Coordinates of C-alpha atoms in Angstrom, one line a residue:
M15 CA 167.0 -137.0 129.3
R16 CA 167.2 -133.3 128.9
V17 CA 164.0 -131.1 129.2
G18 CA 164.0 -130.3 125.5
E19 CA 164.2 -133.9 124.5
A20 CA 161.4 -134.8 126.9
E21 CA 159.2 -132.0 125.4
S22 CA 160.0 -133.2 121.9
R23 CA 158.9 -136.8 122.8
L24 CA 155.7 -135.5 124.3
D25 CA 155.0 -133.5 121.2
H26 CA 155.2 -136.7 119.1
C27 CA 152.5 -138.3 121.3
G28 CA 149.0 -138.3 120.0
T29 CA 147.4 -138.7 123.4
G30 CA 145.1 -135.9 124.4
K31 CA 145.4 -134.2 120.9
V32 CA 142.9 -134.1 118.1
R33 CA 144.7 -135.3 115.0
L34 CA 143.3 -136.0 111.6
Y35 CA 144.8 -137.6 108.5
V36 CA 143.9 -135.6 105.3
E37 CA 144.7 -136.0 101.6
A38 CA 145.0 -132.2 101.0
D39 CA 148.4 -130.4 100.8
L40 CA 149.5 -128.7 104.0
G41 CA 151.3 -125.4 104.3
K42 CA 151.4 -121.9 105.9
G43 CA 148.2 -120.0 105.1
L44 CA 146.3 -122.8 103.5
G45 CA 142.8 -124.0 104.5
V46 CA 141.6 -127.5 104.7
V47 CA 138.0 -128.6 104.4
P48 CA 137.4 -131.8 106.4
N49 CA 135.3 -134.6 105.0
R50 CA 131.8 -135.3 106.3
D51 CA 132.9 -137.9 108.9
Q52 CA 135.7 -135.6 110.2
I53 CA 133.3 -132.7 110.5
H54 CA 130.9 -134.9 112.6
Y55 CA 133.8 -136.0 114.8
L56 CA 135.1 -132.5 115.3
L57 CA 131.7 -130.7 115.9
N58 CA 129.5 -133.4 117.4
V59 CA 131.9 -135.8 119.1
M60 CA 134.6 -133.5 120.3
R61 CA 132.3 -130.5 120.6
M62 CA 134.8 -128.1 119.0
G63 CA 134.1 -124.7 117.8
D64 CA 135.6 -121.5 116.3
G65 CA 139.2 -121.0 117.4
D66 CA 139.8 -124.6 118.7
H67 CA 142.9 -126.3 117.4
V68 CA 143.5 -129.6 115.6
R69 CA 146.6 -131.2 114.2
L70 CA 146.7 -132.4 110.6
F71 CA 149.1 -134.7 108.7
N72 CA 149.1 -136.2 105.2
G73 CA 152.2 -138.3 104.9
R74 CA 154.0 -135.7 102.9
D75 CA 154.2 -132.3 104.6
G76 CA 154.8 -133.1 108.3
E77 CA 152.3 -132.2 111.0
W78 CA 150.5 -128.8 111.1
L79 CA 148.5 -127.0 113.7
G80 CA 145.2 -125.7 112.4
R81 CA 142.5 -123.5 113.8
L82 CA 138.8 -124.2 113.3
D83 CA 137.2 -121.4 111.4
E84 CA 133.8 -120.6 109.8
V85 CA 132.1 -123.3 111.9
K86 CA 128.5 -124.0 111.0
K87 CA 126.2 -126.8 111.8
R88 CA 127.5 -129.2 109.2
S89 CA 130.7 -127.5 107.9
C90 CA 133.9 -125.9 109.0
L91 CA 137.3 -124.8 107.7
I92 CA 140.7 -125.6 109.2
A93 CA 143.1 -122.7 108.8
L94 CA 146.7 -123.8 109.0
E95 CA 148.9 -121.8 111.4
K96 CA 152.3 -123.5 111.8
K97 CA 154.2 -126.7 111.2
T98 CA 154.7 -128.6 114.5
R99 CA 156.7 -131.6 113.2
E100 CA 158.8 -132.3 110.1
Q101 CA 157.9 -135.3 108.0
D102 CA 159.6 -138.6 108.8
A103 CA 159.5 -142.0 107.2
L104 CA 157.8 -145.2 108.5
P105 CA 160.1 -148.1 109.5
D106 CA 160.9 -150.2 106.5
I107 CA 159.3 -153.3 108.0
W108 CA 156.3 -154.8 106.2
L109 CA 153.7 -157.1 107.7
L110 CA 152.5 -160.0 105.6
F111 CA 149.5 -161.7 107.3
A112 CA 146.8 -164.2 106.6
P113 CA 143.4 -162.6 107.2
V114 CA 141.6 -163.7 110.4
K115 CA 138.0 -163.0 111.6
R116 CA 136.8 -159.4 111.8
A117 CA 137.4 -158.2 115.3
R118 CA 140.8 -159.9 115.5
L119 CA 141.7 -158.5 112.1
D120 CA 140.8 -155.0 113.3
F121 CA 143.1 -155.5 116.3
M122 CA 145.9 -156.8 114.2
V123 CA 145.9 -153.9 111.8
Q124 CA 145.6 -151.3 114.5
K125 CA 148.4 -152.8 116.6
A126 CA 150.6 -153.3 113.5
V127 CA 150.4 -149.6 112.7
E128 CA 151.1 -148.7 116.3
M129 CA 154.1 -151.0 116.3
G130 CA 155.6 -149.4 113.3
A131 CA 154.7 -151.6 110.3
G132 CA 155.5 -149.6 107.1
R133 CA 153.1 -151.6 104.8
L134 CA 150.4 -154.2 105.3
L135 CA 149.9 -157.0 102.9
P136 CA 147.0 -159.5 103.3
V137 CA 148.1 -163.0 102.1
N138 CA 145.7 -165.9 101.4
T139 CA 147.2 -169.2 102.3
A140 CA 145.9 -172.8 102.0
R141 CA 144.4 -172.7 105.4
T142 CA 143.1 -169.1 105.4
N143 CA 139.4 -169.4 106.5
V144 CA 138.3 -165.8 105.7
A145 CA 136.9 -165.7 102.3
R146 CA 136.7 -161.9 101.9
I147 CA 138.0 -158.8 103.7
K148 CA 136.8 -155.2 103.4
Q149 CA 139.7 -153.1 102.1
D150 CA 138.2 -149.8 103.2
R151 CA 137.7 -151.1 106.7
L152 CA 141.4 -152.1 107.0
R153 CA 142.4 -148.7 105.7
A154 CA 140.1 -146.9 108.2
N155 CA 141.7 -148.9 111.0
A156 CA 145.1 -148.0 109.8
V157 CA 144.2 -144.3 109.6
E158 CA 142.6 -144.3 113.1
A159 CA 145.7 -145.9 114.6
A160 CA 148.0 -143.4 112.9
E161 CA 146.0 -140.5 114.2
Q162 CA 145.9 -141.8 117.7
C163 CA 149.5 -142.8 118.1
G164 CA 151.2 -139.7 116.6
L165 CA 152.4 -141.1 113.3
L166 CA 152.9 -138.7 110.3
S167 CA 152.1 -141.3 107.7
V168 CA 149.5 -144.1 107.2
P169 CA 150.9 -147.4 106.1
E170 CA 149.7 -148.6 102.7
V171 CA 147.2 -151.5 102.9
E172 CA 147.6 -153.7 99.8
E173 CA 145.0 -155.8 98.0
P174 CA 144.9 -159.4 99.1
Q175 CA 146.9 -161.9 97.1
S176 CA 147.8 -165.6 97.3
L177 CA 151.0 -166.6 99.1
E178 CA 152.0 -168.5 95.9
S179 CA 151.6 -165.4 93.7
L180 CA 153.4 -163.2 96.2
L181 CA 156.4 -165.5 96.5
R182 CA 156.6 -166.1 92.8
K183 CA 157.0 -162.3 92.2
W184 CA 158.9 -161.5 95.3
T185 CA 162.6 -161.7 94.2
A186 CA 162.0 -159.7 91.0
N187 CA 159.8 -157.0 92.6
M188 CA 160.9 -156.5 96.2
G189 CA 164.5 -155.2 95.8
G190 CA 166.2 -157.7 98.2
R191 CA 163.6 -157.4 100.9
R192 CA 164.0 -160.4 103.2
I193 CA 161.1 -162.4 104.7
I194 CA 161.2 -163.3 108.4
F195 CA 158.9 -166.3 108.5
C196 CA 157.3 -166.9 111.9
D197 CA 157.3 -170.7 111.9
E198 CA 155.4 -172.3 114.8
A199 CA 156.9 -175.7 113.7
A200 CA 160.4 -174.4 114.0
P201 CA 162.7 -175.9 116.7
K202 CA 162.4 -173.8 119.8
A203 CA 165.3 -171.4 120.1
S204 CA 166.2 -168.0 121.4
T205 CA 164.3 -165.4 119.3
L206 CA 166.8 -162.8 120.3
E207 CA 169.8 -164.8 119.1
Q208 CA 168.0 -165.7 115.8
L209 CA 167.3 -162.1 115.1
Q210 CA 170.7 -160.9 116.1
G211 CA 172.1 -163.5 113.6
L212 CA 170.2 -161.7 110.8
G213 CA 171.4 -158.2 111.8
G214 CA 174.5 -158.3 109.6
A215 CA 173.3 -160.5 106.8
G216 CA 171.1 -158.0 105.0
P217 CA 171.5 -156.7 101.4
Q218 CA 173.1 -153.3 101.0
T219 CA 170.5 -150.6 100.2
D220 CA 171.0 -147.0 99.3
P221 CA 168.3 -144.7 100.7
Q222 CA 169.0 -142.2 98.0
T223 CA 168.1 -144.6 95.2
D224 CA 165.6 -146.9 96.9
P225 CA 162.3 -145.1 97.6
Q226 CA 161.0 -148.0 99.7
T227 CA 163.9 -147.7 102.2
D228 CA 163.6 -145.7 105.4
P229 CA 166.5 -143.2 105.5
Q230 CA 167.0 -144.1 109.1
A231 CA 167.2 -147.9 108.5
D232 CA 170.3 -149.8 109.2
P233 CA 171.9 -150.7 105.8
Q234 CA 173.3 -153.9 107.3
T235 CA 169.8 -155.1 108.1
G236 CA 168.1 -154.0 104.9
P237 CA 164.4 -154.0 104.3
L238 CA 162.4 -156.6 106.0
A239 CA 159.0 -158.3 105.8
I240 CA 157.4 -160.4 108.6
L241 CA 155.1 -163.3 107.6
I242 CA 152.4 -164.4 109.9
G243 CA 150.3 -167.5 109.0
P244 CA 146.6 -168.3 109.5
E245 CA 144.8 -170.1 112.2
G246 CA 146.0 -173.7 111.8
G247 CA 149.4 -172.6 110.5
F248 CA 150.9 -173.0 107.1
S249 CA 150.4 -176.2 105.1
P250 CA 153.4 -178.6 104.8
A251 CA 153.8 -177.6 101.2
E252 CA 153.8 -173.9 102.0
R253 CA 156.3 -174.4 104.8
E254 CA 158.6 -176.3 102.6
Q255 CA 158.4 -173.7 99.9
L256 CA 159.3 -170.9 102.4
L257 CA 162.2 -172.9 104.0
N258 CA 163.7 -173.5 100.6
R259 CA 164.0 -169.8 99.8
D260 CA 167.3 -168.0 100.1
D261 CA 165.6 -164.7 101.1
T262 CA 163.4 -166.2 103.8
H263 CA 164.5 -166.9 107.4
A264 CA 162.4 -168.9 109.8
I265 CA 162.3 -167.9 113.5
S266 CA 160.5 -169.3 116.5
L267 CA 158.3 -167.0 118.7
G268 CA 158.9 -169.1 121.7
P269 CA 157.4 -172.2 123.4
R270 CA 153.7 -171.2 123.2
V271 CA 151.4 -171.3 120.2
M272 CA 149.9 -167.8 119.7
R273 CA 146.8 -166.6 117.9
A274 CA 147.7 -165.0 114.6
D275 CA 146.9 -161.4 115.8
T276 CA 149.0 -161.9 119.0
A277 CA 151.9 -163.4 116.9
A278 CA 151.9 -160.3 114.7
V279 CA 152.3 -158.0 117.7
A280 CA 154.9 -160.2 119.3
A281 CA 156.9 -160.5 116.1
L282 CA 156.9 -156.8 115.4
A283 CA 157.9 -156.0 119.0
A284 CA 160.9 -158.5 118.8
I285 CA 162.0 -157.3 115.4
Q286 CA 161.7 -153.6 116.3
L287 CA 163.8 -154.2 119.4
V288 CA 166.6 -156.1 117.7
L289 CA 166.6 -154.9 114.2
G290 CA 164.3 -151.9 114.1
D291 CA 163.9 -148.4 115.5
W292 CA 163.6 -149.5 119.2
R293 CA 167.3 -149.8 119.3
G294 CA 167.6 -146.1 119.8

C-alpha cells in the first residue's frame, strides 16, 4: 500500500477524532450551531474550547472540518473551514430484523451500522417477544455508531411493521431487492458457496435511475436485504412463506445456533465479504 493510500484510509477512520452528525447544510464559510446534547458533549465531556476542531457530516455534503468559535458556558458556534472527504453512498444492503431485548437491540443496531447496513427495518414476527421499541433510541444508536466509525451517512431506521405486511408489499415496492433469509433450520452447508451462488443471479439495476442503489454496487449482485429472525426462530408458516418466494434465498450460518444479535453481525460480515464492499 502506498503512503498516500494509507493516509487516505486513516483519514476515513473515526478513532481519535471528534465527529458529529448534523442536519444543517455544510459548506465553506458556513457556521453550524450544535444542539444542546452536542454542546454538552463538546464543552463538558471533551473539554473543548475556542479554536479546537471537530468534523461534521450530514449525509449530503461530505465531511467538513470545523473550528469552535464564540464558546460560552452553554453555547458555541462551529465555523466550517474545509471539506475533508467527499460524500459517498452506504452499501445497498438492508438489515431486516426481529426486535430483541433492549441491550442486545442496542448492540445489533450499532454493529449493523459499523458493518455497513444501508437501512434498518424492524420486523415483527409470530415469535417476536418485544412488544414495543423506542424509535428515537434506535436512531440515536445509529448516529453514534456512524460518528464513531467514520461514516458519512446515517442509515435510515424504519418504523416497525409485521413480516406479513412487509412481504405482501415487497415485490411491488422494493425494485427487485432480494432477501437473504438466514434460516437456522436450513440444511448445513457452506455459507461461502451459498453466497457465491447468488453473486451472478441478481437483477440488473441502473445506479443512474435507481436512487436506492449504491453507485459502487455490483450490478450482477443487485440490491440485497438480510432477514434475521427472533429468539426461537421463525414459525413454520413464516418459514414456508419465505421459502416459497422467488426473491428470497435461504442460507445457513453454520453448525451453531446464534443469538439474533450475533447472527446479524455474522450475516453482514459474510455478505460484505462475498457480495459487498469487502471484496475490494
